[in-house]
Amino acid sequence: MSVRDRLAEISTIGRDDSRGGYSRHLLDPAEVALRGWFRNSAEALGLPVEVDGNGNLWAWWGESRSGAVATGSHLDSVPGGGAFDGPLGVVSALEAVAILKAEGWSPTRPVAVCAFAEEEGSRFGMPCLGSRLMVGEITPQDALARVDRSGVTLDKAWREAGLEVSAIGPDPDRLAGLDMFLELHVEQGLDLEERGLPLAVGSAIMAHGRWRLSILGEGNHAGTTPMRGRRDPVVAASSAALAVREIALERPAARGTVGRISVTPNGTNVIASRVDAWLDIRAHSDSEVRSQLDATVALIEERIAAEGCVLQVHEESFSPLVLFDETLTARIAGLLGGVPAIPTGAGHDAGVLSAYVPTAMIFVRNPTGVSHAPQETARAEDCEAGARALANVLRDLAGEAPG
Ligand code: GLV
Ligand code: MN
Ligand code: MN
């Protein structure tokens, strides 16, 4: 097989005809189908699969569960996302194992191919939910109480999927069994395309966070309410979105985005009573994210006061700056022939794990530079180069006994 053959196997799963691209969210039918595909693919390679208490999938090559080199990514997507963000890392890990097995090579350390649950946070709002639960960065209570857009709690979704609610939570033994983690990922920008290179390693992940902004106004009749004196949260939310951009533009390399808005009650002839808008802020340090948030909230409060609206701010997640393990990253860059180390503005399970386990990333060139959208892509030859590179890295890292 090849990476592109493996991606073709899942190319019809979770297609989103209305948004374009793919919508694959934790424990929805598409994501459950991908879990089945993962199990079949791993078992076809002779790798037994287990689901940990947090819904993460692990396929094991080797008997031991300690000193492991783990590699993988995630299978879920954003709403209307691309085919590569997540699946490329999982598929490449499976293909790398297939390449090594075809050579007759076998690892000295155990190798785990993994797929983490709800990396995008698109259903329950917490990015890297599965890896954060595993390392204990969020509590089971917090996770179980989270609600999706239809009002279904994670607790209910978990039970309906036949998963064990009491198993959710920190998994220190599993974490202690990992000596290294590697995540291969499609690049989410044009750096490699501009450099004319197929592969890079990751140096850093920008600090980032997500906040729900609830803008409260006064619901009323669109026809009988005079224009003056309205307290319209849709008007206020529009000024809020502009404020987010104004503040981000003042700060070099900062990002500020409102990508999701929910209007209550959402009627054409109704002045809304409330708007929830989700704010995503990214910057080069934790403190820059915090100060960008403070400046953004202050400007929004000023703007929406003019509309007679009130703001409530709720932090949904915060992901500190990540600097990947320099020794491991340099070793991998060397194994790949001296590829560059590049930073990213995107979050990854590798970012969560890097605080606990030496972690590195490999990026595969993306000719459009687009991600979180259907135009996300990677050339077939670059995908195969990525899997071969990962196989070379695994041969080196898993070929030596744990120190
Ligand atoms: C996930 O890809 C994110 O960066 O939000
Ligand atoms: Mn993503
Ligand atoms: Mn991803």
XYZ file of C-alpha atoms and ligand atoms in Angstrom:
410
model
C 0.000 0.000 0.000
C 0.910 3.659 0.116
C -0.068 6.667 2.178
C -2.406 7.832 -0.565
C -3.992 4.334 -0.812
C -4.616 4.412 2.918
C -6.105 7.917 2.732
C -8.279 6.719 -0.160
C -9.719 4.019 2.123
C -11.213 6.719 4.354
C -11.951 9.296 1.674
C -15.710 8.762 1.768
C -16.014 8.687 5.556
C -17.458 11.872 7.043
C -17.699 13.895 3.841
C -19.687 17.039 4.507
C -21.825 17.845 1.481
C -23.138 21.121 2.838
C -19.884 22.640 4.143
C -17.504 20.837 1.802
C -14.576 18.782 3.087
C -14.992 16.537 6.113
C -16.845 16.748 9.413
C -15.634 13.980 11.696
C -16.382 14.656 15.335
C -15.765 12.603 18.438
C -18.009 9.530 18.535
C -20.245 10.627 15.667
C -20.905 7.955 13.013
C -17.990 9.115 10.826
C -15.497 9.133 13.679
C -16.727 5.735 14.878
C -16.235 4.410 11.331
C -12.680 5.790 11.359
C -12.047 3.992 14.643
C -13.119 0.750 12.973
C -10.887 1.473 9.984
C -7.942 2.137 12.353
C -8.480 -1.175 14.121
C -8.701 -3.100 10.834
C -5.635 -1.392 9.369
C -3.524 -1.987 12.456
C -4.652 -5.584 12.842
C -3.856 -6.210 9.170
C -0.275 -5.244 10.094
C -0.366 -7.631 13.054
C -0.699 -4.827 15.625
C -3.266 -5.438 18.389
C -5.371 -2.371 19.192
C -6.591 -1.069 22.522
C -8.797 1.892 23.385
C -7.579 3.644 26.519
C -9.911 5.047 29.162
C -9.935 8.415 27.393
C -10.991 7.139 23.992
C -7.503 7.252 22.469
C -6.539 4.376 20.159
C -3.237 2.508 20.539
C -1.867 -0.133 18.177
C 1.177 -1.903 19.583
C 4.205 -3.367 17.846
C 6.121 -5.301 20.509
C 5.061 -6.998 23.727
C 6.346 -4.529 26.306
C 4.433 -1.401 27.279
C 7.435 0.542 28.549
C 10.187 2.520 26.858
C 7.879 2.955 23.850
C 8.255 5.217 20.861
C 4.736 6.402 20.026
C 3.716 8.027 16.783
C 0.371 9.142 15.446
C -2.040 12.029 15.366
C -5.852 12.273 15.304
C -8.772 11.214 13.120
C -11.327 13.918 13.988
C -11.672 17.136 11.993
C -12.952 20.666 12.314
C -16.376 21.277 10.722
C -15.796 21.159 6.956
C -12.101 20.403 7.397
C -9.494 18.968 5.055
C -8.513 15.365 4.441
C -4.982 15.612 5.846
C -5.032 17.403 9.214
C -4.793 14.434 11.575
C -5.332 11.462 9.261
C -2.017 12.055 7.453
C -0.135 11.444 10.716
C -2.097 8.297 11.549
C -1.902 6.876 8.035
C 1.823 7.678 7.766
C 2.477 5.917 11.065
C 0.686 2.797 9.808
C 2.541 3.000 6.484
C 5.882 3.441 8.266
C 5.220 0.243 10.219
C 4.275 -1.500 6.955
C 7.540 -0.316 5.337
C 9.616 -1.571 8.274
C 7.785 -4.895 8.416
C 8.278 -5.381 4.677
C 12.031 -4.980 5.292
C 11.871 -7.729 7.912
C 12.959 -5.230 10.551
C 11.558 -5.427 14.069
C 11.877 -2.896 16.881
C 13.931 -3.232 20.049
C 11.668 -0.779 21.867
C 7.896 -1.114 21.497
C 6.339 1.117 18.861
C 2.832 2.459 19.380
C 0.702 3.897 16.600
C -1.901 6.135 18.177
C -4.917 8.255 17.321
C -5.943 10.776 19.978
C -9.578 11.608 20.651
C -11.135 15.026 19.858
C -7.912 16.834 18.956
C -9.801 19.670 17.292
C -12.235 20.169 20.152
C -14.945 20.541 17.536
C -17.630 18.618 19.422
C -16.983 19.321 23.110
C -14.919 22.519 22.888
C -11.651 21.302 24.408
C -8.812 20.844 21.901
C -6.622 17.788 22.497
C -9.240 16.387 24.854
C -7.912 12.807 24.780
C -4.266 13.698 25.354
C -5.118 16.329 27.997
C -7.183 13.771 29.891
C -4.381 11.223 29.652
C -1.806 13.590 31.162
C -4.283 14.899 33.751
C -4.521 18.485 32.480
C -8.301 18.407 32.704
C -10.429 16.534 35.170
C -12.868 13.768 34.267
C -15.636 15.904 35.836
C -14.825 18.814 33.518
C -14.746 16.521 30.478
C -17.930 14.600 31.291
C -19.959 17.772 31.867
C -19.033 19.275 28.483
C -21.956 19.718 26.108
C -22.017 19.547 22.314
C -24.022 21.836 20.020
C -27.114 19.626 20.399
C -26.977 19.674 24.185
C -25.565 16.135 24.506
C -23.077 15.788 27.345
C -19.817 13.942 26.861
C -21.011 11.645 29.637
C -24.055 10.662 27.542
C -22.078 10.370 24.295
C -19.538 8.177 26.064
C -22.160 5.809 27.498
C -24.035 5.603 24.200
C -20.799 4.593 22.474
C -20.393 1.784 25.004
C -17.363 3.405 26.619
C -16.695 3.277 30.345
C -17.284 6.623 32.039
C -15.384 5.603 35.169
C -12.249 4.932 33.071
C -11.892 8.578 31.981
C -9.007 10.443 33.606
C -5.247 10.569 34.119
C -3.348 7.547 32.844
C 0.087 7.859 34.508
C 1.141 4.285 33.735
C 0.540 4.713 30.021
C 2.331 8.042 30.067
C 5.268 6.567 31.965
C 5.530 3.839 29.308
C 6.200 6.411 26.570
C 9.831 7.427 26.035
C 9.213 9.525 22.933
C 6.337 10.859 20.886
C 6.446 11.853 17.221
C 3.602 13.455 15.312
C 3.758 13.760 11.543
C 1.368 16.439 10.279
C 0.487 18.264 7.100
C 2.008 21.730 7.193
C -0.612 24.418 7.808
C 1.109 27.189 5.911
C 3.332 27.821 2.910
C 6.782 27.773 4.487
C 7.913 24.494 2.886
C 6.325 25.329 -0.465
C 8.241 28.603 -0.480
C 11.473 26.874 0.509
C 10.977 24.166 -2.122
C 11.338 21.414 0.493
C 9.036 18.453 1.161
C 9.668 17.999 4.886
C 10.603 19.876 8.053
C 10.632 19.262 11.761
C 8.651 21.361 14.240
C 10.387 23.855 16.517
C 7.503 25.454 18.450
C 3.755 25.912 18.746
C 2.376 29.394 19.400
C 0.572 29.941 22.685
C -3.181 30.000 22.111
C -6.568 29.919 23.749
C -10.298 29.891 23.128
C -12.911 32.023 24.852
C -16.694 32.066 24.573
C -17.960 35.646 24.453
C -21.609 35.906 25.419
C -23.127 39.220 24.369
C -26.423 39.899 26.073
C -28.969 42.332 24.635
C -32.738 42.613 24.511
C -34.909 40.448 22.280
C -37.786 42.205 20.552
C -39.874 42.505 17.405
C -38.036 43.474 14.195
C -40.984 45.472 12.892
C -42.420 47.222 15.928
C -39.215 48.217 17.739
C -37.842 51.642 16.697
C -34.221 51.637 15.526
C -33.145 54.013 18.292
C -32.804 52.432 21.699
C -32.407 48.873 20.510
C -29.981 46.638 22.388
C -29.137 44.350 19.508
C -26.421 41.749 20.314
C -25.912 40.954 16.615
C -24.862 44.553 16.007
C -22.693 44.376 19.132
C -21.112 41.087 18.001
C -20.263 42.637 14.635
C -18.369 45.429 16.373
C -16.732 42.791 18.596
C -15.404 40.870 15.568
C -13.910 44.089 14.208
C -12.335 44.805 17.600
C -10.710 41.344 17.619
C -9.052 42.094 14.298
C -8.021 45.636 15.203
C -6.205 44.484 18.332
C -4.514 41.545 16.586
C -3.303 43.818 13.781
C -1.606 46.075 16.326
C 0.590 43.195 17.519
C 3.285 41.641 15.347
C 2.494 38.016 14.440
C -0.548 37.900 16.739
C -3.731 36.195 15.560
C -7.295 36.883 16.619
C -10.272 35.101 15.071
C -14.004 34.783 15.559
C -14.909 31.674 13.568
C -18.122 30.614 15.237
C -21.213 32.590 16.172
C -24.507 31.448 17.628
C -27.490 33.770 17.662
C -30.392 33.302 20.092
C -33.169 32.849 19.155
C -31.980 33.162 15.504
C -35.162 34.374 13.804
C -35.295 36.615 10.732
C -37.963 38.908 12.181
C -36.565 38.856 15.714
C -34.047 41.207 17.326
C -31.804 38.662 19.055
C -31.486 38.537 22.834
C -28.044 36.963 22.887
C -25.062 36.146 20.715
C -22.322 33.692 21.640
C -19.131 34.249 19.671
C -16.038 32.104 20.056
C -12.710 33.909 20.140
C -9.406 32.230 19.210
C -6.227 34.144 20.083
C -2.651 33.065 19.298
C 0.704 34.743 19.953
C 4.358 33.990 20.615
C 4.119 33.781 24.402
C 1.538 33.001 27.051
C 1.719 36.557 28.388
C 1.204 38.035 24.916
C -1.937 35.921 24.500
C -3.193 37.108 27.887
C -2.468 40.765 27.163
C -4.056 40.487 23.706
C -7.138 39.005 25.360
C -7.286 41.814 27.930
C -6.951 44.497 25.256
C -9.531 42.761 23.054
C -12.077 42.381 25.845
C -11.605 46.014 26.906
C -12.250 47.252 23.357
C -15.244 44.940 22.912
C -16.755 46.138 26.194
C -16.369 49.736 25.087
C -17.924 49.053 21.671
C -20.853 46.958 22.841
C -21.716 49.364 25.678
C -22.685 51.795 22.931
C -25.305 49.234 21.885
C -26.505 48.745 25.473
C -25.206 45.176 25.566
C -23.310 43.323 28.259
C -20.355 40.943 27.800
C -19.590 37.710 29.647
C -16.264 35.956 28.951
C -15.684 32.269 29.571
C -12.302 30.633 28.960
C -12.765 27.285 27.203
C -9.115 26.323 26.837
C -5.591 27.664 27.115
C -2.571 26.067 25.463
C 0.808 27.461 26.539
C 3.732 28.056 24.202
C 5.431 24.781 23.236
C 9.112 24.401 22.432
C 9.765 20.893 21.163
C 12.550 18.766 22.614
C 15.712 20.175 21.049
C 17.792 17.003 21.250
C 15.143 14.764 19.728
C 14.237 17.366 17.116
C 17.886 17.833 16.082
C 18.351 14.074 15.895
C 15.304 13.698 13.640
C 16.286 16.679 11.476
C 19.684 15.000 11.006
C 18.103 11.665 10.120
C 16.024 13.473 7.493
C 19.128 14.964 5.903
C 19.262 18.275 7.754
C 15.724 19.566 7.207
C 14.788 22.918 8.789
C 12.908 23.313 12.064
C 9.848 25.513 11.650
C 7.287 26.864 14.137
C 3.534 26.544 13.766
C 0.463 28.445 14.848
C -1.593 25.245 15.071
C -2.217 23.191 18.186
C -1.369 19.477 18.334
C -1.468 16.544 20.742
C 2.325 16.675 20.383
C 2.142 20.041 22.142
C 0.306 18.536 25.105
C 2.613 15.521 25.331
C 5.769 17.613 25.001
C 5.433 18.739 28.633
C 5.772 15.105 29.759
C 7.648 13.127 27.079
C 10.431 14.131 24.654
C 8.358 15.033 21.625
C 8.983 16.087 18.041
C 6.980 16.789 14.904
C 7.544 16.225 11.201
C 5.713 18.515 8.750
C 4.817 17.552 5.186
C 4.625 20.323 2.565
C 1.172 21.662 1.720
C 1.105 23.358 -1.721
C -1.990 25.447 -0.970
C -0.891 26.375 2.538
C -4.588 26.061 3.463
C -5.764 24.035 6.438
C -9.033 23.606 8.362
C -10.709 23.911 4.948
C -11.323 21.571 1.989
C -8.418 23.049 -0.026
C -5.899 21.562 2.414
C -3.652 19.192 0.482
C -0.299 17.436 0.122
C 1.311 15.980 -2.974
C 1.347 12.184 -3.254
C 5.146 12.062 -3.506
C 5.528 14.228 -0.388
C 3.130 11.994 1.556
C 5.182 8.922 0.621
C 8.400 10.782 1.488
C 6.880 11.577 4.866
C 6.071 7.924 5.595
C 9.567 6.827 4.490
C 11.075 9.530 6.702
C 8.984 8.364 9.643
C 10.063 4.764 8.978
C 13.716 5.882 8.996
C 13.218 7.736 12.245
C 11.452 4.786 13.885
C 14.220 2.435 12.706
C 16.706 4.646 14.485
C 14.766 5.514 17.643
C 13.055 2.181 18.230
C 16.083 0.210 17.121
C 18.000 1.001 20.279
C 17.243 -0.332 23.734
C 15.764 2.095 26.274
C 18.547 3.908 28.119
C -6.027 22.783 15.847
O -5.630 22.376 14.784
C -5.857 24.162 16.212
O -4.755 24.703 16.006
O -6.814 24.777 16.696
Mn -6.418 21.071 13.080
Mn -4.101 18.272 13.516
